[in-house]
């Protein structure tokens, strides 16, 4: 092949190579032109290593007191900032039953377990001859109703005195005497109001109790009760020991649209409680209800930790209510629990659960005498709205008349 042919081949090859280079580089030049344009510059976002890292907790640190964990759940601020402005939209939340008259509606359930006491006492008192043996039977009936020794002796003496003065009265008069005696022991003059709304800040409610009393369930039901009264409520899942506690409380909150502040299992419960109250303050909500871990009253370390939870909360806000949840079916054993809890935290009210079951109503009187604080709420069933404000008159009527 001649030199002229080789030169021609080489020229063609160079031309083809140049064409290929132009074709390949053309899109890149276009991209570079776009990146240099004003439109591209206004939309580009540069993320540094610091910005890519997860944000730290916005809650102030308490030196040598607690470590604030990272919380994965949405807070009240998140919920409120993303909520539509219209109040007429249907968010799919449940509408709790009205708080007004719940005790009256649930009276039949209360009478199932307590009506036998009233009927038994009236039957004994209406005997033709109220001898000493009959009075001993009356005393035994009152004691087995978990009334306690002191209140039993008081009521017994009151009934004895009335019978001595009036003689053997008819059924209506006996019913009236028994009603007056029981009502005096339950003491309708006690302040049973719940402090759940404070001007200028959220009210803080701390829920405490031993394992198995229905404490977390009561916390969820209390949120429903407050929401039924038109209040805004945040739940704090400070029970970080029981595996399912936070999930259980989250379910209660989701059903009625109450935000829940929670953390991982094993986190510092005082930190969770602190963060929950801080979130409620920032979101300007009405009430923060804090669930705590169930604990045996005989475990000193756990009880001390409960005291720490209250102290940490009080670094930023007073605790307005400390509600002690007691299982009414435990009877006099519940009084031992109540006594120990009262030594650690300032109990302001008692919630008696399972009062519709095998419980005997005298525990209401006994626990009030033991603690010097009123029963404020009672659980009368398994339904979500079966928590009611305690009404002394309805309670006594349920015992006597059913």
Coordinates of C-alpha atoms in Angstrom, one line a residue:
X1 CA 0.0 0.0 0.0
X2 CA 1.4 3.4 -1.0
X3 CA 2.2 6.2 1.4
X4 CA -0.6 8.3 0.1
X5 CA -3.2 5.6 1.0
X6 CA -1.8 5.4 4.6
X7 CA -2.0 9.1 5.0
X8 CA -5.6 9.1 3.8
X9 CA -6.5 6.4 6.3
X10 CA -4.9 8.3 9.1
X11 CA -6.8 11.5 8.3
X12 CA -10.1 9.6 8.2
X13 CA -9.4 8.0 11.6
X14 CA -8.5 11.4 13.2
X15 CA -11.7 12.9 11.8
X16 CA -13.9 10.1 13.2
X17 CA -12.2 10.4 16.6
X18 CA -12.9 14.1 16.8
X19 CA -16.5 13.6 15.9
X20 CA -16.8 11.0 18.7
X21 CA -15.3 13.4 21.3
X22 CA -17.7 16.1 20.3
X23 CA -20.7 13.8 20.7
X24 CA -19.7 12.5 24.1
X25 CA -18.8 15.9 25.6
X26 CA -21.9 17.8 24.4
X27 CA -24.3 16.8 27.3
X28 CA -21.7 17.6 30.0
X29 CA -21.3 21.1 28.6
X30 CA -25.0 21.6 28.7
X31 CA -25.1 20.4 32.3
X32 CA -22.3 22.8 33.2
X33 CA -24.2 25.7 31.6
X34 CA -27.4 24.8 33.6
X35 CA -25.4 24.7 36.8
X36 CA -24.0 28.1 36.1
X37 CA -27.4 29.6 35.4
X38 CA -29.3 31.7 38.0
X39 CA -32.2 29.1 38.2
X40 CA -29.9 26.3 39.1
X41 CA -28.1 28.4 41.7
X42 CA -31.4 29.2 43.4
X43 CA -32.4 25.6 43.8
X44 CA -29.2 23.8 44.7
X45 CA -28.8 22.6 48.3
X46 CA -25.4 21.7 49.8
X47 CA -25.5 19.4 52.8
X48 CA -22.4 19.5 55.0
X49 CA -21.4 16.6 57.3
X50 CA -22.7 18.5 60.3
X51 CA -26.1 19.1 58.7
X52 CA -26.5 15.5 57.7
X53 CA -26.1 14.4 61.3
X54 CA -29.4 13.8 63.3
X55 CA -30.4 16.9 65.3
X56 CA -29.6 16.8 69.0
X57 CA -32.4 17.1 71.6
X58 CA -33.7 20.6 72.0
X59 CA -34.4 19.9 75.7
X60 CA -32.0 21.7 78.1
X61 CA -29.5 19.4 79.8
X62 CA -29.5 19.0 83.6
X63 CA -26.0 18.6 84.8
X64 CA -25.3 15.4 86.8
X65 CA -29.0 14.7 87.0
X66 CA -30.1 13.1 83.7
X67 CA -29.2 12.5 80.1
X68 CA -31.8 13.5 77.6
X69 CA -32.3 10.7 75.1
X70 CA -33.2 11.1 71.4
X71 CA -37.0 10.7 71.0
X72 CA -38.3 9.2 67.8
X73 CA -42.0 9.9 68.4
X74 CA -43.7 13.0 67.2
X75 CA -44.2 15.7 69.8
X76 CA -47.1 18.1 70.4
X77 CA -45.2 20.8 68.4
X78 CA -45.0 18.4 65.4
X79 CA -48.6 17.5 65.6
X80 CA -49.8 21.1 65.9
X81 CA -47.6 22.6 63.3
X82 CA -48.8 20.1 60.7
X83 CA -52.5 20.1 61.6
X84 CA -54.9 21.8 59.2
X85 CA -56.4 25.1 60.5
X86 CA -60.0 24.1 60.0
X87 CA -61.8 22.8 63.1
X88 CA -64.4 21.2 61.0
X89 CA -62.2 18.5 59.4
X90 CA -62.6 14.9 60.4
X91 CA -59.3 13.5 61.5
X92 CA -60.6 10.0 62.2
X93 CA -60.1 10.3 66.0
X94 CA -62.5 8.8 68.4
X95 CA -64.9 11.1 70.3
X96 CA -64.9 10.1 74.0
X97 CA -68.1 9.9 76.0
X98 CA -68.9 13.1 78.0
X99 CA -67.4 13.2 81.4
X100 CA -70.6 14.5 82.9
X101 CA -72.7 11.8 84.6
X102 CA -70.4 8.9 83.9
X103 CA -70.6 7.7 87.5
X104 CA -74.4 7.7 87.2
X105 CA -74.3 5.7 83.9
X106 CA -71.9 3.2 85.4
X107 CA -73.8 2.8 88.7
X108 CA -75.3 -0.6 87.7
X109 CA -71.8 -2.0 87.4
X110 CA -70.8 -0.7 90.7
X111 CA -73.9 -2.1 92.4
X112 CA -73.2 -5.6 91.1
X113 CA -70.3 -6.1 93.5
X114 CA -71.5 -3.9 96.4
X115 CA -75.3 -4.3 96.5
X116 CA -74.9 -7.4 98.7
X117 CA -73.3 -5.3 101.4
X118 CA -76.2 -2.9 101.6
X119 CA -78.9 -5.6 101.4
X120 CA -77.0 -7.7 104.0
X121 CA -76.8 -4.8 106.5
X122 CA -80.4 -3.8 106.0
X123 CA -81.5 -7.4 106.5
X124 CA -79.6 -7.6 109.8
X125 CA -80.8 -4.2 111.0
X126 CA -84.4 -5.0 110.3
X127 CA -84.5 -8.1 112.6
X128 CA -87.1 -7.9 115.4
X129 CA -84.4 -8.5 118.0
X130 CA -81.1 -6.7 117.6
X131 CA -79.2 -8.8 120.1
X132 CA -75.4 -8.8 120.6
X133 CA -75.0 -11.7 118.1
X134 CA -76.7 -9.7 115.4
X135 CA -74.5 -6.7 116.1
X136 CA -71.5 -9.0 115.7
X137 CA -72.8 -10.1 112.3
X138 CA -73.2 -6.5 111.3
X139 CA -69.6 -5.8 112.4
X140 CA -68.3 -8.8 110.4
X141 CA -70.2 -7.7 107.3
X142 CA -68.6 -4.3 107.5
X143 CA -65.1 -5.7 108.0
X144 CA -65.4 -8.1 105.1
X145 CA -66.4 -5.1 102.9
X146 CA -62.9 -3.8 103.5
X147 CA -64.2 -0.8 105.5
X148 CA -61.3 -1.1 108.0
X149 CA -61.5 -1.4 111.7
X150 CA -61.8 2.3 112.6
X151 CA -64.6 3.2 110.2
X152 CA -66.4 -0.1 111.1
X153 CA -66.4 0.8 114.8
X154 CA -67.6 4.3 114.0
X155 CA -70.5 3.2 111.8
X156 CA -71.4 0.4 114.3
X157 CA -71.6 2.9 117.2
X158 CA -73.7 5.3 115.2
X159 CA -76.2 2.6 114.2
X160 CA -76.4 1.3 117.8
X161 CA -77.1 4.8 119.1
X162 CA -79.8 5.4 116.6
X163 CA -81.5 2.1 117.4
X164 CA -81.3 2.8 121.2
X165 CA -83.0 6.1 120.7
X166 CA -85.6 5.2 118.1
X167 CA -86.1 1.5 118.8
X168 CA -86.6 -0.9 115.9
X169 CA -87.4 1.4 113.0
X170 CA -89.1 0.5 109.7
X171 CA -87.2 -0.3 106.5
X172 CA -87.2 3.2 105.2
X173 CA -85.8 4.7 108.4
X174 CA -83.1 2.0 108.6
X175 CA -82.1 2.7 105.0
X176 CA -81.8 6.4 105.8
X177 CA -79.7 5.7 108.9
X178 CA -77.4 3.4 106.9
X179 CA -77.2 6.0 104.0
X180 CA -76.3 8.8 106.4
X181 CA -73.7 6.7 108.2
X182 CA -71.9 5.5 105.0
X183 CA -72.0 9.0 103.4
X184 CA -70.4 10.5 106.5
X185 CA -67.6 7.9 106.2
X186 CA -67.1 8.5 102.5
X187 CA -67.0 12.2 103.3
X188 CA -68.6 14.2 100.4
X189 CA -66.9 17.4 101.7
X190 CA -63.5 16.3 100.5
X191 CA -62.1 18.3 97.5
X192 CA -62.2 15.7 94.7
X193 CA -61.5 18.2 91.9
X194 CA -58.8 17.3 89.4
X195 CA -56.2 20.0 88.8
X196 CA -55.8 19.6 85.0
X197 CA -55.8 23.2 83.8
X198 CA -53.6 26.0 85.0
X199 CA -53.4 29.6 83.6
X200 CA -50.1 30.3 81.9
X201 CA -48.8 26.7 81.7
X202 CA -49.8 23.1 81.3
X203 CA -51.0 21.2 84.3
X204 CA -48.8 18.2 85.1
X205 CA -50.3 15.0 86.3
X206 CA -48.1 12.1 87.4
X207 CA -49.6 8.6 87.5
X208 CA -48.0 6.1 89.9
X209 CA -48.8 2.7 91.2
X210 CA -47.6 -0.9 91.5
X211 CA -47.5 -3.5 88.7
X212 CA -50.8 -4.9 87.5
X213 CA -53.1 -2.2 88.8
X214 CA -54.0 -0.9 85.4
X215 CA -51.8 2.2 85.6
X216 CA -51.0 2.7 81.9
X217 CA -54.6 1.9 80.9
X218 CA -55.8 4.5 83.5
X219 CA -53.4 7.0 82.0
X220 CA -54.9 6.5 78.6
X221 CA -58.5 6.7 79.9
X222 CA -57.7 9.8 81.8
X223 CA -56.5 11.4 78.6
X224 CA -59.9 10.5 77.0
X225 CA -61.7 12.0 80.0
X226 CA -59.9 15.3 79.7
X227 CA -60.3 15.5 75.9
X228 CA -64.0 14.9 76.4
X229 CA -64.0 18.1 78.5
X230 CA -62.4 20.0 75.6
X231 CA -58.8 20.0 76.9
X232 CA -55.6 19.5 74.9
X233 CA -53.6 16.7 76.4
X234 CA -50.0 15.3 75.9
X235 CA -49.0 11.8 77.2
X236 CA -45.6 11.0 78.5
X237 CA -44.5 7.4 78.3
X238 CA -42.0 7.4 81.3
X239 CA -42.5 3.7 81.9
X240 CA -39.4 2.6 80.1
X241 CA -39.0 -0.7 81.9
X242 CA -42.0 -2.7 80.6
X243 CA -41.5 -3.5 76.9
X244 CA -45.1 -2.9 75.7
X245 CA -45.8 0.2 77.9
X246 CA -44.9 2.9 75.4
X247 CA -46.7 1.1 72.5
X248 CA -49.8 0.7 74.7
X249 CA -49.8 4.4 75.6
X250 CA -49.1 5.4 72.0
X251 CA -52.3 3.4 71.0
X252 CA -54.3 5.3 73.5
X253 CA -53.0 8.6 72.3
X254 CA -53.5 7.8 68.6
X255 CA -57.1 6.9 69.2
X256 CA -58.0 10.4 70.4
X257 CA -55.3 12.5 68.8
X258 CA -53.2 13.1 71.9
X259 CA -49.5 13.3 71.1
X260 CA -47.1 11.0 73.0
X261 CA -43.5 11.6 74.0
X262 CA -41.6 8.4 74.4
X263 CA -38.1 6.9 74.1
X264 CA -36.4 3.5 73.8
X265 CA -36.9 0.8 76.4
X266 CA -34.4 1.2 79.2
X267 CA -34.1 5.0 78.8
X268 CA -34.0 7.3 81.8
X269 CA -37.6 7.7 82.8
X270 CA -36.9 11.1 84.4
X271 CA -35.5 12.3 81.1
X272 CA -38.7 11.2 79.3
X273 CA -40.9 12.9 81.8
X274 CA -38.8 16.1 81.6
X275 CA -39.0 16.1 77.8
X276 CA -42.8 15.5 77.8
X277 CA -43.4 18.4 80.1
X278 CA -41.1 20.6 78.1
X279 CA -42.9 19.7 74.9
X280 CA -46.3 20.5 76.5
X281 CA -45.0 23.9 77.6
X282 CA -43.6 24.7 74.2
X283 CA -46.9 23.7 72.5
X284 CA -49.0 25.5 75.1
X285 CA -51.2 22.5 75.8
X286 CA -53.6 22.2 78.8
X287 CA -52.3 19.1 80.4
X288 CA -49.3 16.7 80.4
X289 CA -50.2 13.3 81.8
X290 CA -47.1 11.2 82.7
X291 CA -47.2 7.4 83.0
X292 CA -44.5 5.9 85.2
X293 CA -43.2 2.4 85.6
X294 CA -45.1 0.1 87.8
X295 CA -43.0 -0.8 90.8
X296 CA -43.1 -3.0 93.8
X297 CA -43.5 -0.9 96.9
X298 CA -41.0 -3.1 98.7
X299 CA -38.2 -2.2 96.2
X300 CA -36.3 0.8 97.7
X301 CA -34.3 1.6 94.6
X302 CA -37.4 1.7 92.3
X303 CA -39.2 3.9 94.8
X304 CA -36.3 6.3 95.0
X305 CA -36.3 6.5 91.2
X306 CA -39.9 7.5 91.3
X307 CA -39.0 10.4 93.6
X308 CA -36.3 11.4 91.1
X309 CA -38.9 11.6 88.3
X310 CA -40.9 14.1 90.3
X311 CA -37.9 16.1 91.3
X312 CA -36.6 16.4 87.7
X313 CA -40.1 17.5 86.4
X314 CA -40.2 20.2 89.1
X315 CA -37.0 21.7 87.7
X316 CA -39.2 23.3 85.1
X317 CA -42.8 23.0 86.3
X318 CA -44.7 22.1 89.5
X319 CA -46.4 18.7 89.6
X320 CA -50.1 19.5 90.1
X321 CA -51.5 16.1 90.6
X322 CA -50.0 12.8 91.7
X323 CA -52.6 10.1 91.2
X324 CA -52.0 6.7 92.9
X325 CA -53.7 3.9 91.0
X326 CA -54.8 1.0 93.3
X327 CA -56.5 -2.2 92.4
X328 CA -59.7 -2.2 94.4
X329 CA -59.8 -6.0 94.5
X330 CA -56.6 -6.2 96.6
X331 CA -58.6 -4.8 99.5
X332 CA -56.5 -4.0 102.7
X333 CA -53.3 -5.0 100.9
X334 CA -53.7 -1.9 98.8
X335 CA -53.4 0.2 101.9
X336 CA -49.8 -1.0 102.5
X337 CA -48.9 0.0 98.9
X338 CA -50.6 3.4 99.4
X339 CA -48.7 4.1 102.6
X340 CA -45.3 3.5 101.0
X341 CA -46.0 5.5 97.8
X342 CA -47.2 8.4 100.0
X343 CA -43.8 8.5 101.7
X344 CA -42.0 8.9 98.4
X345 CA -44.2 11.3 96.4
X346 CA -46.9 13.7 97.4
X347 CA -50.0 11.8 96.5
X348 CA -52.9 14.1 95.9
X349 CA -55.6 11.7 94.9
X350 CA -56.4 8.0 94.4
X351 CA -57.7 6.1 91.4
X352 CA -59.5 2.9 92.3
X353 CA -59.6 0.4 89.3
X354 CA -61.7 -2.7 89.0
X355 CA -64.3 -1.4 91.4
X356 CA -67.0 -3.2 89.3
X357 CA -65.5 -6.6 89.8
X358 CA -65.0 -8.6 93.0
X359 CA -64.0 -5.5 94.9
X360 CA -65.7 -4.5 98.1
X361 CA -66.6 -0.8 98.3
X362 CA -65.3 -0.3 101.8
X363 CA -61.8 0.2 100.3
X364 CA -62.9 3.7 99.3
X365 CA -63.3 4.7 102.9
X366 CA -60.3 2.8 104.2
X367 CA -57.8 4.3 101.7
X368 CA -59.0 7.8 102.3
X369 CA -58.6 7.4 106.0
X370 CA -55.1 5.9 105.5
X371 CA -53.7 8.6 103.2
X372 CA -55.8 11.6 104.1
X373 CA -56.4 12.2 100.4
X374 CA -59.6 11.6 98.5
X375 CA -60.5 9.0 95.9
X376 CA -60.9 11.1 92.8
X377 CA -61.5 8.6 90.0
X378 CA -62.8 5.1 89.8
X379 CA -62.6 2.4 87.1
X380 CA -65.8 0.6 86.5
X381 CA -65.2 -1.6 83.4
X382 CA -62.9 -2.5 80.6
X383 CA -64.3 0.0 78.1
X384 CA -62.2 3.0 77.1
X385 CA -64.7 5.4 78.7
X386 CA -65.3 3.4 81.9
X387 CA -63.2 5.8 84.0
X388 CA -65.4 8.2 86.0
X389 CA -65.0 11.1 88.5
X390 CA -65.9 9.6 91.9
X391 CA -69.2 10.8 93.2
X392 CA -69.8 9.9 96.9
X393 CA -73.6 10.1 96.7
X394 CA -73.8 7.9 93.7
X395 CA -71.4 5.4 95.3
X396 CA -73.5 5.1 98.5
X397 CA -76.7 4.8 96.6
X398 CA -75.2 2.0 94.5
X399 CA -74.3 0.2 97.7
X400 CA -77.7 0.6 99.3
X401 CA -80.2 0.5 96.5
X402 CA -78.2 -0.9 93.5

